PDB file of C-alpha atoms in Angstrom:
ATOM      1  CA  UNK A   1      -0.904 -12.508  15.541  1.00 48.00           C
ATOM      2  CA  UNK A   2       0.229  -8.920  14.766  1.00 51.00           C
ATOM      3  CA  UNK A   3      -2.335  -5.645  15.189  1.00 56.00           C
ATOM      4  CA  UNK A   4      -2.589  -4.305  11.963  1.00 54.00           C
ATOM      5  CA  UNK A   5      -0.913  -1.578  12.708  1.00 51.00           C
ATOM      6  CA  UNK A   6       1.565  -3.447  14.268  1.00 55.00           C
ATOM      7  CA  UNK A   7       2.299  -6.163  11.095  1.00 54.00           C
ATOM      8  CA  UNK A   8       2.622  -2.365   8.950  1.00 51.00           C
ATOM      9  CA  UNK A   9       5.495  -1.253  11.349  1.00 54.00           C
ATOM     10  CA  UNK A  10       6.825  -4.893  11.029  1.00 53.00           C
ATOM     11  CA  UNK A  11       6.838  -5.201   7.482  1.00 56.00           C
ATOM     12  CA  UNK A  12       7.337  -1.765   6.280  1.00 54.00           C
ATOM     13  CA  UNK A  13       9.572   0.229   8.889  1.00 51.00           C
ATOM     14  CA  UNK A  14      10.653   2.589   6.242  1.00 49.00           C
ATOM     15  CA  UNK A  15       7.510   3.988   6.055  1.00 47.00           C
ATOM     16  CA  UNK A  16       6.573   4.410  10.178  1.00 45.00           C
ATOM     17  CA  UNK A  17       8.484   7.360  12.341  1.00 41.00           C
ATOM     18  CA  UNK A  18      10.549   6.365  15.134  1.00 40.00           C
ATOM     19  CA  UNK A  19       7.466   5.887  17.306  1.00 42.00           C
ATOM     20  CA  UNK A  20       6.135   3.065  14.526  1.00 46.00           C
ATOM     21  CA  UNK A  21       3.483   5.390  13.419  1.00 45.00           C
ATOM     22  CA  UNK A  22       3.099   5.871   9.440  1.00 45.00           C
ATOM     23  CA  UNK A  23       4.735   8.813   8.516  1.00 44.00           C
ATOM     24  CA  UNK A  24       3.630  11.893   6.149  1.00 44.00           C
ATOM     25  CA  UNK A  25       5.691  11.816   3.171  1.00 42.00           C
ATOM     26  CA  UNK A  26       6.952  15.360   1.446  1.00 42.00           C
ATOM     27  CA  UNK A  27       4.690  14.746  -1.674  1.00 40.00           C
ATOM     28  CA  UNK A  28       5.173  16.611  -4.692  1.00 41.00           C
ATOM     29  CA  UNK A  29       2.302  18.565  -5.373  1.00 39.00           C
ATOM     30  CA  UNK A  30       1.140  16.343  -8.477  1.00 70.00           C
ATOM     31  CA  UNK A  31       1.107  13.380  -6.093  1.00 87.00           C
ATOM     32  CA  UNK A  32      -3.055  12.786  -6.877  1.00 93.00           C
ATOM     33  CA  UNK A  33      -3.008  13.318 -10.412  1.00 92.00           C
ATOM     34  CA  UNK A  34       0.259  10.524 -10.394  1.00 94.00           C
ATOM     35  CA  UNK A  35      -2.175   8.379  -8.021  1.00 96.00           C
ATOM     36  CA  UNK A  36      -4.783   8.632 -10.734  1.00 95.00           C
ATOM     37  CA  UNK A  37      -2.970   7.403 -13.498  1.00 94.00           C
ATOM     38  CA  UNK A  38      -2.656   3.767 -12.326  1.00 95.00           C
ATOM     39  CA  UNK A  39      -3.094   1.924  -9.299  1.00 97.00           C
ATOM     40  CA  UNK A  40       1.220   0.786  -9.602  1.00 96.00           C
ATOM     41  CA  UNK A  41       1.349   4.656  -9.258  1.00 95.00           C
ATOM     42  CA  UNK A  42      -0.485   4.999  -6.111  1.00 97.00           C
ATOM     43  CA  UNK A  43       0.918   1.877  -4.773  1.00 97.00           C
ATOM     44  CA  UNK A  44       4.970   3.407  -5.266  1.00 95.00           C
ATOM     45  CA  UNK A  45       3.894   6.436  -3.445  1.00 95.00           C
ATOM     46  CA  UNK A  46       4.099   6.238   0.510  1.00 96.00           C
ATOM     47  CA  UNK A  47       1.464   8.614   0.958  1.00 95.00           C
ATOM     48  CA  UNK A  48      -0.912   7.404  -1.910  1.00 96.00           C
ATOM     49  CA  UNK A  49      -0.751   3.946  -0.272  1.00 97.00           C
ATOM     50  CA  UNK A  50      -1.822   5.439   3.445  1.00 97.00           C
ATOM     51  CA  UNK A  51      -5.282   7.281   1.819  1.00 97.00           C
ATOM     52  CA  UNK A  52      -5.550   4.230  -0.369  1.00 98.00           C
ATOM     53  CA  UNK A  53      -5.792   2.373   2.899  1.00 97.00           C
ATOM     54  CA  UNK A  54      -8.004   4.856   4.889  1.00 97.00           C
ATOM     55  CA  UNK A  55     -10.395   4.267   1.750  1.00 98.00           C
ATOM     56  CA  UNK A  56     -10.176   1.150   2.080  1.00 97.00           C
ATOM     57  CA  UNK A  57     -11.117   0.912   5.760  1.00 97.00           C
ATOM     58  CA  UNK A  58     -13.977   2.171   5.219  1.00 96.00           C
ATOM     59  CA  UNK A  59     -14.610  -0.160   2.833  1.00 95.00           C
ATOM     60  CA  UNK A  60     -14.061  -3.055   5.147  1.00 95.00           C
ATOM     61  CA  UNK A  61     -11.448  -4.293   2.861  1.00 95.00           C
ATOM     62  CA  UNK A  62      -8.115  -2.811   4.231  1.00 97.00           C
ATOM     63  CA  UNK A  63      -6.423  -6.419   4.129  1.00 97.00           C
ATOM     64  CA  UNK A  64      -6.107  -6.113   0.647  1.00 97.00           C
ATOM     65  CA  UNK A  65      -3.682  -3.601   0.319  1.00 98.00           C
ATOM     66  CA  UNK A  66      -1.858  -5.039   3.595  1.00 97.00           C
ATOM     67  CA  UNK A  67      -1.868  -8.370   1.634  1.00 97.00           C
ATOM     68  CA  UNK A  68      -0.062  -6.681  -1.677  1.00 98.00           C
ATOM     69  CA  UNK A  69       2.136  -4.874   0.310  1.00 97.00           C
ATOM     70  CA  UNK A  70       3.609  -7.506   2.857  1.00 97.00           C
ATOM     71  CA  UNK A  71       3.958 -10.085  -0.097  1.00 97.00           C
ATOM     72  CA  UNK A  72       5.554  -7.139  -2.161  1.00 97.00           C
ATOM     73  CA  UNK A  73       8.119  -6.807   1.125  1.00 96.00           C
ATOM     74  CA  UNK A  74       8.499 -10.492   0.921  1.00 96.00           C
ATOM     75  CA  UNK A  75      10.170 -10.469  -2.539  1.00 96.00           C
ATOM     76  CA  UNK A  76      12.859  -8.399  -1.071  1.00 95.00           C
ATOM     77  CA  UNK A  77      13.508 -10.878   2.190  1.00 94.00           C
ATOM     78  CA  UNK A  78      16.920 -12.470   2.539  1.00 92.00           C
ATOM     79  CA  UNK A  79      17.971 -15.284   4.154  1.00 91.00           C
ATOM     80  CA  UNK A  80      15.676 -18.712   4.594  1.00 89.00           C
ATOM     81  CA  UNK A  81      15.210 -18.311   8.581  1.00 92.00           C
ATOM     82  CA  UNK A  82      13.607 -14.968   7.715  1.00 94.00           C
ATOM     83  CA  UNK A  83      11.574 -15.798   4.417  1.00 94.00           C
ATOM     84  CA  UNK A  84      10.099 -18.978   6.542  1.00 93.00           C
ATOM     85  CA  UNK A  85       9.056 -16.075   9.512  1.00 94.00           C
ATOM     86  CA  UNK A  86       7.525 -13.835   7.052  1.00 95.00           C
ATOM     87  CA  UNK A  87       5.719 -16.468   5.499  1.00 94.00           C
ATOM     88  CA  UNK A  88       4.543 -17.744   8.331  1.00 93.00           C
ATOM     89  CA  UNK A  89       2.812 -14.100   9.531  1.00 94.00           C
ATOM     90  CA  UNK A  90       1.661 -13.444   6.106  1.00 95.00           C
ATOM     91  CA  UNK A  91       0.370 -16.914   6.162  1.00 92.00           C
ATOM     92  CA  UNK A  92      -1.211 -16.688   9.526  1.00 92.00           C
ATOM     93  CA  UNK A  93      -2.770 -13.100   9.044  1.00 95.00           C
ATOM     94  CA  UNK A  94      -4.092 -13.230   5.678  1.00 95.00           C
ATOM     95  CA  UNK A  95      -4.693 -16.656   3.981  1.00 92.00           C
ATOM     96  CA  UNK A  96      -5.024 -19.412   7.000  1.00 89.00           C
ATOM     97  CA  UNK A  97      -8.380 -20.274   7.581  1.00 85.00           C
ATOM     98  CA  UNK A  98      -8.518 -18.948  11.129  1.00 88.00           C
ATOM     99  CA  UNK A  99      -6.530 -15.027   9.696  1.00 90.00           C
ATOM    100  CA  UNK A 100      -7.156 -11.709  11.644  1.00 88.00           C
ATOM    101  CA  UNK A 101      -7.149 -10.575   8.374  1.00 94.00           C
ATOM    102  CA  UNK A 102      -8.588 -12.995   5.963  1.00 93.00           C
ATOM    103  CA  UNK A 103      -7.887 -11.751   2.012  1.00 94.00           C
ATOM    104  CA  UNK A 104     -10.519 -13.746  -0.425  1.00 89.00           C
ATOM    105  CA  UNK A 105      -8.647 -15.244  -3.262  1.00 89.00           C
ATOM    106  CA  UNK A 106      -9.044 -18.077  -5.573  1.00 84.00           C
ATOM    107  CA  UNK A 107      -7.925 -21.585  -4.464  1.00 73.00           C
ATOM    108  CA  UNK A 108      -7.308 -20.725  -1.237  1.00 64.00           C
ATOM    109  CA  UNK A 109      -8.736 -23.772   0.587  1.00 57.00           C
ATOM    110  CA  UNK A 110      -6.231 -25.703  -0.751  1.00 63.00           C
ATOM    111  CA  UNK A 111      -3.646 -23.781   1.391  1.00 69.00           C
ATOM    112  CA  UNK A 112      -1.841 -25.037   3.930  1.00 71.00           C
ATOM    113  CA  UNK A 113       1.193 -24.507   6.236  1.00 75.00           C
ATOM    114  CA  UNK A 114       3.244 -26.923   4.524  1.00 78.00           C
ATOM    115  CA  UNK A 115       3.745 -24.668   2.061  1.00 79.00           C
ATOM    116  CA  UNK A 116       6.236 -22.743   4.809  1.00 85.00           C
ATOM    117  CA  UNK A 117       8.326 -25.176   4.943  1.00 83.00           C
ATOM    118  CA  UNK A 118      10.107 -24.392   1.564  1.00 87.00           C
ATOM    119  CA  UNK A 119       9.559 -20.406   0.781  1.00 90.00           C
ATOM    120  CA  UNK A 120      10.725 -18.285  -2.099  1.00 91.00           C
ATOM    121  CA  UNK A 121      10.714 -15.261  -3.135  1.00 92.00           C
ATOM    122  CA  UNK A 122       7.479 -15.746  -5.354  1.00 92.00           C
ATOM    123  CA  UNK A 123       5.544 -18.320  -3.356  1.00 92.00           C
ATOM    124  CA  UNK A 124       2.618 -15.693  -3.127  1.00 93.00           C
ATOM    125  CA  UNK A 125       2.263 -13.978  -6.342  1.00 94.00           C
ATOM    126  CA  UNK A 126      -0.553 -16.136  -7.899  1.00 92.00           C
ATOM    127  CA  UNK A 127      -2.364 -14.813  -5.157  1.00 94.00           C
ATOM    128  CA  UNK A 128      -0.868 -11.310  -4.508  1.00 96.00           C
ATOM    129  CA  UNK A 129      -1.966 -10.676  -8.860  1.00 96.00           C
ATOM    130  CA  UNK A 130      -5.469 -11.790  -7.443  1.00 95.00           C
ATOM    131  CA  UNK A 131      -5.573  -8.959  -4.938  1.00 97.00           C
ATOM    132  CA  UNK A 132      -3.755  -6.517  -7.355  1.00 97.00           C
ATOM    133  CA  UNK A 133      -6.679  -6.923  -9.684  1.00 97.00           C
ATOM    134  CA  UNK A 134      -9.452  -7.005  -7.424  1.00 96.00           C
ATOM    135  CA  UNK A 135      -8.497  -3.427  -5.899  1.00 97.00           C
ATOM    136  CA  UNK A 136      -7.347  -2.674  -9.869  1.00 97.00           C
ATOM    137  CA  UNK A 137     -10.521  -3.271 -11.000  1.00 96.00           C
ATOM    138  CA  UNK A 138     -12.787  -2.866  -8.321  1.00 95.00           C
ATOM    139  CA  UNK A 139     -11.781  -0.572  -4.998  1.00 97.00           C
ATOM    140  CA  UNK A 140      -9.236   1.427  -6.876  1.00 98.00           C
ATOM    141  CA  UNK A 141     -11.808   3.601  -9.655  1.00 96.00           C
ATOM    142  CA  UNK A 142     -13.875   3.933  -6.563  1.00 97.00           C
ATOM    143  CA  UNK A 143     -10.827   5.270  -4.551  1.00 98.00           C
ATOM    144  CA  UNK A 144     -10.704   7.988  -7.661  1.00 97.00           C
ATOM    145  CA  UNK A 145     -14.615   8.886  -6.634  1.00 97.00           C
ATOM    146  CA  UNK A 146     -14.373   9.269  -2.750  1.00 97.00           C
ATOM    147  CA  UNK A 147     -14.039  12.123  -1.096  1.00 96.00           C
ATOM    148  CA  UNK A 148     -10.867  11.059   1.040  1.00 96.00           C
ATOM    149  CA  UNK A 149      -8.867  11.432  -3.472  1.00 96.00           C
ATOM    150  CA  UNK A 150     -11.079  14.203  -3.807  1.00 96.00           C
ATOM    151  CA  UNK A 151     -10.046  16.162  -1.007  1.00 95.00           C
ATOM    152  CA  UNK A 152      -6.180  15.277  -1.147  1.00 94.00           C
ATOM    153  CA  UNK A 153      -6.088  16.619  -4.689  1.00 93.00           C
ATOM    154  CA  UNK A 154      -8.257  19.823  -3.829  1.00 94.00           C
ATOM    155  CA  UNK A 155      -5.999  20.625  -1.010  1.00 92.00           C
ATOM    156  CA  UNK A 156      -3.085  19.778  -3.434  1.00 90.00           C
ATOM    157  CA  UNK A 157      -4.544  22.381  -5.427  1.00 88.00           C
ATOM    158  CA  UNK A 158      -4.789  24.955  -2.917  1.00 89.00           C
ATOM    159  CA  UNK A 159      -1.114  24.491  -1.537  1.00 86.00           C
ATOM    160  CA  UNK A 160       0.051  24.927  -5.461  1.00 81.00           C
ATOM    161  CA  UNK A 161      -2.042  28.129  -5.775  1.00 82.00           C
ATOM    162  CA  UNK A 162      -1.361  29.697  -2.608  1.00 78.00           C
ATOM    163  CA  UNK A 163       1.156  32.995  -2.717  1.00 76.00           C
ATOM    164  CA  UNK A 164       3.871  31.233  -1.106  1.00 72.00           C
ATOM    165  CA  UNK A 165       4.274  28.553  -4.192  1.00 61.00           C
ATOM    166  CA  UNK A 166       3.525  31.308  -6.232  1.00 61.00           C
ATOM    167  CA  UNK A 167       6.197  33.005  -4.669  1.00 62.00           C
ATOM    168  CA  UNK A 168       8.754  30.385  -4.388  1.00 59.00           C
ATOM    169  CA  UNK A 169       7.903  29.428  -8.572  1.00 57.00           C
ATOM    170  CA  UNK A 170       8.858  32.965  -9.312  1.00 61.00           C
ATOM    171  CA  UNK A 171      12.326  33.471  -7.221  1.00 58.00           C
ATOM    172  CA  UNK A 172      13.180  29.839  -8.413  1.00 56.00           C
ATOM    173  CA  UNK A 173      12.510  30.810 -11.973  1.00 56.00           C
ATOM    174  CA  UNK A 174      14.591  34.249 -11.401  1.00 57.00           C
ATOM    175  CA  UNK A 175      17.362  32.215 -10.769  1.00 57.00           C
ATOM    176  CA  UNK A 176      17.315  30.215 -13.655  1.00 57.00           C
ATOM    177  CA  UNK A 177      16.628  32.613 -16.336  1.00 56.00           C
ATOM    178  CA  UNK A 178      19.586  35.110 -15.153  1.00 50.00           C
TER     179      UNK A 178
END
C-alpha cells in the first residue's frame, strides 16, 4: 500500500513538483472568498484542496478528500489494464476492510474485490457522493471557521493591500485607460 503522500503523487502528478511534493499554486488573490462559495469551488482549486486537506488532518479525517479526489482521477483513466490498477489501490487504501486509509460510507461491507474485476469509469460514485456530502455538510462549514481559511484569506488580504498590488493596479490601469 501507498504512503499517503505517496498515492497523492501517484494519482495526481499534476499537482506535485518534480520532487513529488505538492506544489504552491499562483492563486488569484480572491482564491478564499471562491473557496467559500462552495465546496466544488475549493475542490477545482489546487491550492484550496491542499489547506482543505491540512484541515482535515487535523481532523483525523484526511482520507476523505484523498477518497474524492482519487475516484475523481479515476473517471479520467483510460485503458482497462489501468482502470483495474487504480481500482485496485483505491480499493485497497480506502474501502477494503483491512485500508491504510479506511473512508466510512454506507454499504460498504458488502464490498468486495470482485468488483475489480470489471471497472468503469463510475464504479465508485455512489460512494464518492457519500464522501462529497459528508465533508459538504459536515468538515467543509467547519473548514470556513478554522484558523488554517482564516489565515489564508487574511494574508490574501494583506498581499492585495500591500503597495506593490497597489502599485501594479494603478500602472495596469494607466495602460488601459490611455
Amino acid at each position: 500500500l501507498l504512503t499517503k503522500m505517496a498515492f497523492f503523487s501517484f494519482f495526481f502528478p499534476e499537482i506535485n513538483d518534480s520532487e513529488g511534493h505538492p506544489s504552491s499554486s499562483h492563486q488569484t488573490l480572491k482564491g478564499t472568498s471562491k473557496w467559500a462559495t462552495s465546496l466544488e469551488n475549493l475542490l477545482e482549486d489546487p491550492e484550496g484542496v491542499k489547506r482543505f486537506r491540512e484541515f482535515l488532518k487535523k481532523e483525523f479525517s484526511e482520507e476523505n478528500v484523498l477518497f474524492w479526489l482519487a475516484c475523481e482521477e479515476f473517471k479520467k483513466t483510460q485503458g482497462k489494464k489501468q482502470m483495474q490498477e487504480k481500482a485496485k489501490e483505491i480499493y485497497m487504501t480506502f474501502l477494503s476492510s483491512k485500508a491504510s486509509s479506511q473512508v466510512n460510507v454506507e454499504g460498504q461491507s458488502r464490498l468486495n474485490e470482485t468488483i475489480l474485476e470489471t471497472p468503469h469509469p463510475l464504479m465508485f460514485q455512489k460512494l464518492q457522493d457519500q464522501i462529497f456530502n459528508l465533508m459538504k455538510y459536515d468538515s467543509y462549514s467547519r473548514f470556513l471557521k478554522s484558523d488554517i481559511f482564516l489565515n489564508h484569506k487574511k494574508s490574501e488580504e494583506q498581499e492585495e493591500n500591500s503597495p506593490e498590488a497597489q502599485t501594479a493596479a494603478k500602472r495596469a490601469s494607466r495602460i488601459y485607460n490611455t
